[in-house]
Amino acid sequence: MGIMYFVRHGQTVWNVENKICGATDSPLTEQGHMQAKRTGEIINDAISAGRMHIDMILTSPLSRARDTAEEISSQTGIPVHTEVSLTEQNFGRWEGTPRNGGDFAAAKQNFCDSFSGGESMLRCAQRVYNLIDEITAIPEKTFLLVAHNGIARIVESYFRDMTNAEFAAFGIKNAQIREYRF
């Protein structure tokens, strides 16, 4: 049996401003940096106690995830590799608009829509699923993926059947750790 971990990046400027980040590179806030550091400490404590083992951190290239991954690495010594497959979905015309907008919520129900220049949910899921297929093919290695809430939703759907409503409602907190067994 293999294990994979997932961490969402720390708080960003646009998280605070309630804007859709997507592929736009919104930096971590001071609180986001502290969340990343605390997550690194939690992981390091678990590793030291023998409750966790991680061979490599794979991170989205966007600075909010990369900075979170680098902070975890500085706490644990685990090497970091940038993985473009973990880049957040590009929400096209919706990036920078309010997260809780009703029109955006309705648009996300159309999994084949690329949002006028963005990326469809299906194409995003394809690249993330392909990466997870590669990871699960080598269960003797344990990876920590550091990415985004939209990617967390897709990772969750890889390991658990979900209705469209469950998929749309799923999310994790900034710097939260999730474990997946396969």
GROMACS .gro file of C-alpha atoms in nm:
model
  182
    1MET     CA    1   0.000   0.000   0.000
    2GLY     CA    2   0.121   0.349  -0.085
    3ILE     CA    3   0.063   0.687   0.077
    4MET     CA    4   0.050   1.033  -0.075
    5TYR     CA    5   0.008   1.363   0.109
    6PHE     CA    6  -0.143   1.689  -0.011
    7VAL     CA    7  -0.103   2.041   0.133
    8ARG     CA    8  -0.277   2.352   0.011
    9HIS     CA    9  -0.062   2.665  -0.001
   10GLY     CA   10  -0.076   2.925   0.277
   11GLN     CA   11  -0.306   3.226   0.273
   12THR     CA   12  -0.262   3.467  -0.020
   13VAL     CA   13  -0.339   3.832  -0.079
   14TRP     CA   14  -0.629   3.736  -0.308
   15ASN     CA   15  -0.762   3.484  -0.051
   16VAL     CA   16  -0.795   3.777   0.189
   17GLU     CA   17  -0.952   3.993  -0.084
   18ASN     CA   18  -1.195   3.707  -0.170
   19LYS     CA   19  -1.079   3.695  -0.534
   20ILE     CA   20  -1.043   3.394  -0.761
   21CYS     CA   21  -0.669   3.330  -0.800
   22GLY     CA   22  -0.658   3.046  -1.050
   23ALA     CA   23  -0.338   3.065  -1.255
   24THR     CA   24  -0.279   3.426  -1.147
   25ASP     CA   25   0.023   3.442  -0.917
   26SER     CA   26  -0.107   3.595  -0.592
   27PRO     CA   27   0.168   3.597  -0.324
   28LEU     CA   28   0.145   3.463   0.029
   29THR     CA   29   0.053   3.703   0.307
   30GLU     CA   30   0.259   3.716   0.626
   31GLN     CA   31   0.001   3.483   0.779
   32GLY     CA   32   0.042   3.254   0.477
   33HIS     CA   33   0.417   3.233   0.541
   34MET     CA   34   0.351   3.154   0.909
   35GLN     CA   35   0.098   2.884   0.811
   36ALA     CA   36   0.355   2.726   0.579
   37LYS     CA   37   0.619   2.731   0.852
   38ARG     CA   38   0.377   2.574   1.102
   39THR     CA   39   0.283   2.301   0.852
   40GLY     CA   40   0.653   2.229   0.801
   41GLU     CA   41   0.696   2.199   1.178
   42ILE     CA   42   0.399   1.961   1.203
   43ILE     CA   43   0.536   1.743   0.924
   44ASN     CA   44   0.886   1.750   1.073
   45ASP     CA   45   0.749   1.646   1.414
   46ALA     CA   46   0.556   1.358   1.253
   47ILE     CA   47   0.867   1.246   1.064
   48SER     CA   48   1.080   1.265   1.380
   49ALA     CA   49   0.822   1.059   1.569
   50GLY     CA   50   0.812   0.794   1.293
   51ARG     CA   51   0.447   0.867   1.203
   52MET     CA   52   0.527   1.000   0.856
   53HIS     CA   53   0.782   0.951   0.580
   54ILE     CA   54   0.809   1.165   0.266
   55ASP     CA   55   1.063   1.110  -0.012
   56MET     CA   56   0.994   1.420  -0.221
   57ILE     CA   57   0.781   1.733  -0.234
   58LEU     CA   58   0.616   1.807  -0.569
   59THR     CA   59   0.493   2.165  -0.598
   60SER     CA   60   0.300   2.385  -0.833
   61PRO     CA   61   0.525   2.647  -0.994
   62LEU     CA   62   0.299   2.932  -0.875
   63SER     CA   63   0.476   3.128  -0.600
   64ARG     CA   64   0.210   3.072  -0.332
   65ALA     CA   65   0.256   2.695  -0.355
   66ARG     CA   66   0.629   2.702  -0.426
   67ASP     CA   67   0.694   2.929  -0.124
   68THR     CA   68   0.484   2.697   0.094
   69ALA     CA   69   0.677   2.393  -0.034
   70GLU     CA   70   1.012   2.565   0.022
   71GLU     CA   71   0.917   2.647   0.380
   72ILE     CA   72   0.815   2.285   0.444
   73SER     CA   73   1.143   2.173   0.288
   74SER     CA   74   1.343   2.411   0.508
   75GLN     CA   75   1.178   2.258   0.816
   76THR     CA   76   1.215   1.894   0.702
   77GLY     CA   77   1.506   1.872   0.459
   78ILE     CA   78   1.283   1.701   0.200
   79PRO     CA   79   1.382   1.791  -0.157
   80VAL     CA   80   1.139   1.998  -0.367
   81HIS     CA   81   1.064   1.945  -0.735
   82THR     CA   82   0.846   2.182  -0.939
   83GLU     CA   83   0.566   1.996  -1.115
   84VAL     CA   84   0.370   2.197  -1.374
   85SER     CA   85   0.083   1.948  -1.359
   86LEU     CA   86   0.000   2.092  -1.015
   87THR     CA   87  -0.056   2.447  -1.146
   88GLU     CA   88  -0.400   2.573  -1.046
   89GLN     CA   89  -0.669   2.567  -1.310
   90ASN     CA   90  -0.678   2.880  -1.525
   91PHE     CA   91  -1.026   3.027  -1.474
   92GLY     CA   92  -0.993   3.264  -1.769
   93ARG     CA   93  -1.232   3.559  -1.750
   94TRP     CA   94  -1.318   3.477  -1.386
   95GLU     CA   95  -0.969   3.533  -1.241
   96GLY     CA   96  -0.964   3.832  -1.008
   97THR     CA   97  -1.343   3.832  -0.967
   98PRO     CA   98  -1.521   3.760  -0.634
   99ARG     CA   99  -1.495   3.396  -0.522
  100ASN     CA  100  -1.855   3.384  -0.408
  101GLY     CA  101  -2.005   3.521  -0.731
  102GLY     CA  102  -2.314   3.331  -0.841
  103ASP     CA  103  -2.222   3.350  -1.209
  104PHE     CA  104  -1.885   3.186  -1.139
  105ALA     CA  105  -2.048   2.909  -0.933
  106ALA     CA  106  -2.282   2.836  -1.224
  107ALA     CA  107  -1.997   2.846  -1.478
  108LYS     CA  108  -1.798   2.588  -1.277
  109GLN     CA  109  -2.078   2.337  -1.333
  110ASN     CA  110  -1.976   2.323  -1.701
  111PHE     CA  111  -1.674   2.094  -1.685
  112CYS     CA  112  -1.595   2.138  -2.057
  113ASP     CA  113  -1.593   2.523  -2.048
  114SER     CA  114  -1.251   2.690  -2.077
  115PHE     CA  115  -1.385   3.023  -1.941
  116SER     CA  116  -1.284   3.232  -2.246
  117GLY     CA  117  -0.913   3.161  -2.261
  118GLY     CA  118  -0.871   2.952  -1.947
  119GLU     CA  119  -0.866   2.577  -1.896
  120SER     CA  120  -1.161   2.341  -1.868
  121MET     CA  121  -1.211   2.136  -1.554
  122LEU     CA  122  -1.176   1.819  -1.763
  123ARG     CA  123  -0.834   1.920  -1.903
  124CYS     CA  124  -0.714   2.019  -1.556
  125ALA     CA  125  -0.835   1.687  -1.414
  126GLN     CA  126  -0.661   1.499  -1.697
  127ARG     CA  127  -0.318   1.642  -1.612
  128VAL     CA  128  -0.363   1.592  -1.236
  129TYR     CA  129  -0.499   1.238  -1.279
  130ASN     CA  130  -0.204   1.155  -1.508
  131LEU     CA  131   0.038   1.271  -1.237
  132ILE     CA  132  -0.142   1.069  -0.968
  133ASP     CA  133  -0.134   0.764  -1.198
  134GLU     CA  134   0.245   0.804  -1.212
  135ILE     CA  135   0.268   0.842  -0.833
  136THR     CA  136   0.048   0.542  -0.755
  137ALA     CA  137   0.256   0.330  -0.993
  138ILE     CA  138   0.549   0.359  -0.747
  139PRO     CA  139   0.390   0.291  -0.405
  140GLU     CA  140   0.732   0.247  -0.243
  141LYS     CA  141   0.787   0.626  -0.274
  142THR     CA  142   0.589   0.877  -0.072
  143PHE     CA  143   0.520   1.218  -0.220
  144LEU     CA  144   0.386   1.539  -0.072
  145LEU     CA  145   0.199   1.749  -0.327
  146VAL     CA  146   0.179   2.122  -0.252
  147ALA     CA  147  -0.077   2.299  -0.465
  148HIS     CA  148  -0.413   2.473  -0.470
  149ASN     CA  149  -0.774   2.429  -0.361
  150GLY     CA  150  -0.892   2.349  -0.714
  151ILE     CA  151  -0.620   2.084  -0.742
  152ALA     CA  152  -0.718   1.950  -0.395
  153ARG     CA  153  -1.072   1.901  -0.527
  154ILE     CA  154  -0.942   1.700  -0.824
  155VAL     CA  155  -0.708   1.492  -0.604
  156GLU     CA  156  -0.999   1.413  -0.373
  157SER     CA  157  -1.212   1.305  -0.671
  158TYR     CA  158  -0.934   1.070  -0.785
  159PHE     CA  159  -0.955   0.877  -0.458
  160ARG     CA  160  -1.328   0.915  -0.380
  161ASP     CA  161  -1.643   0.910  -0.589
  162MET     CA  162  -1.823   1.243  -0.563
  163THR     CA  163  -2.138   1.396  -0.700
  164ASN     CA  164  -2.102   1.723  -0.891
  165ALA     CA  165  -2.238   1.907  -0.587
  166GLU     CA  166  -1.987   1.736  -0.354
  167PHE     CA  167  -1.705   1.815  -0.597
  168ALA     CA  168  -1.805   2.183  -0.618
  169ALA     CA  169  -1.837   2.212  -0.238
  170PHE     CA  170  -1.512   2.034  -0.153
  171GLY     CA  171  -1.224   2.245  -0.028
  172ILE     CA  172  -0.945   2.246   0.226
  173LYS     CA  173  -0.804   2.520   0.444
  174ASN     CA  174  -0.480   2.702   0.371
  175ALA     CA  175  -0.179   2.489   0.470
  176GLN     CA  176  -0.400   2.192   0.562
  177ILE     CA  177  -0.248   1.842   0.527
  178ARG     CA  178  -0.446   1.550   0.378
  179GLU     CA  179  -0.338   1.188   0.350
  180TYR     CA  180  -0.436   0.949   0.071
  181ARG     CA  181  -0.376   0.574   0.080
  182PHE     CA  182  -0.372   0.359  -0.230
   0.00000   0.00000   0.00000
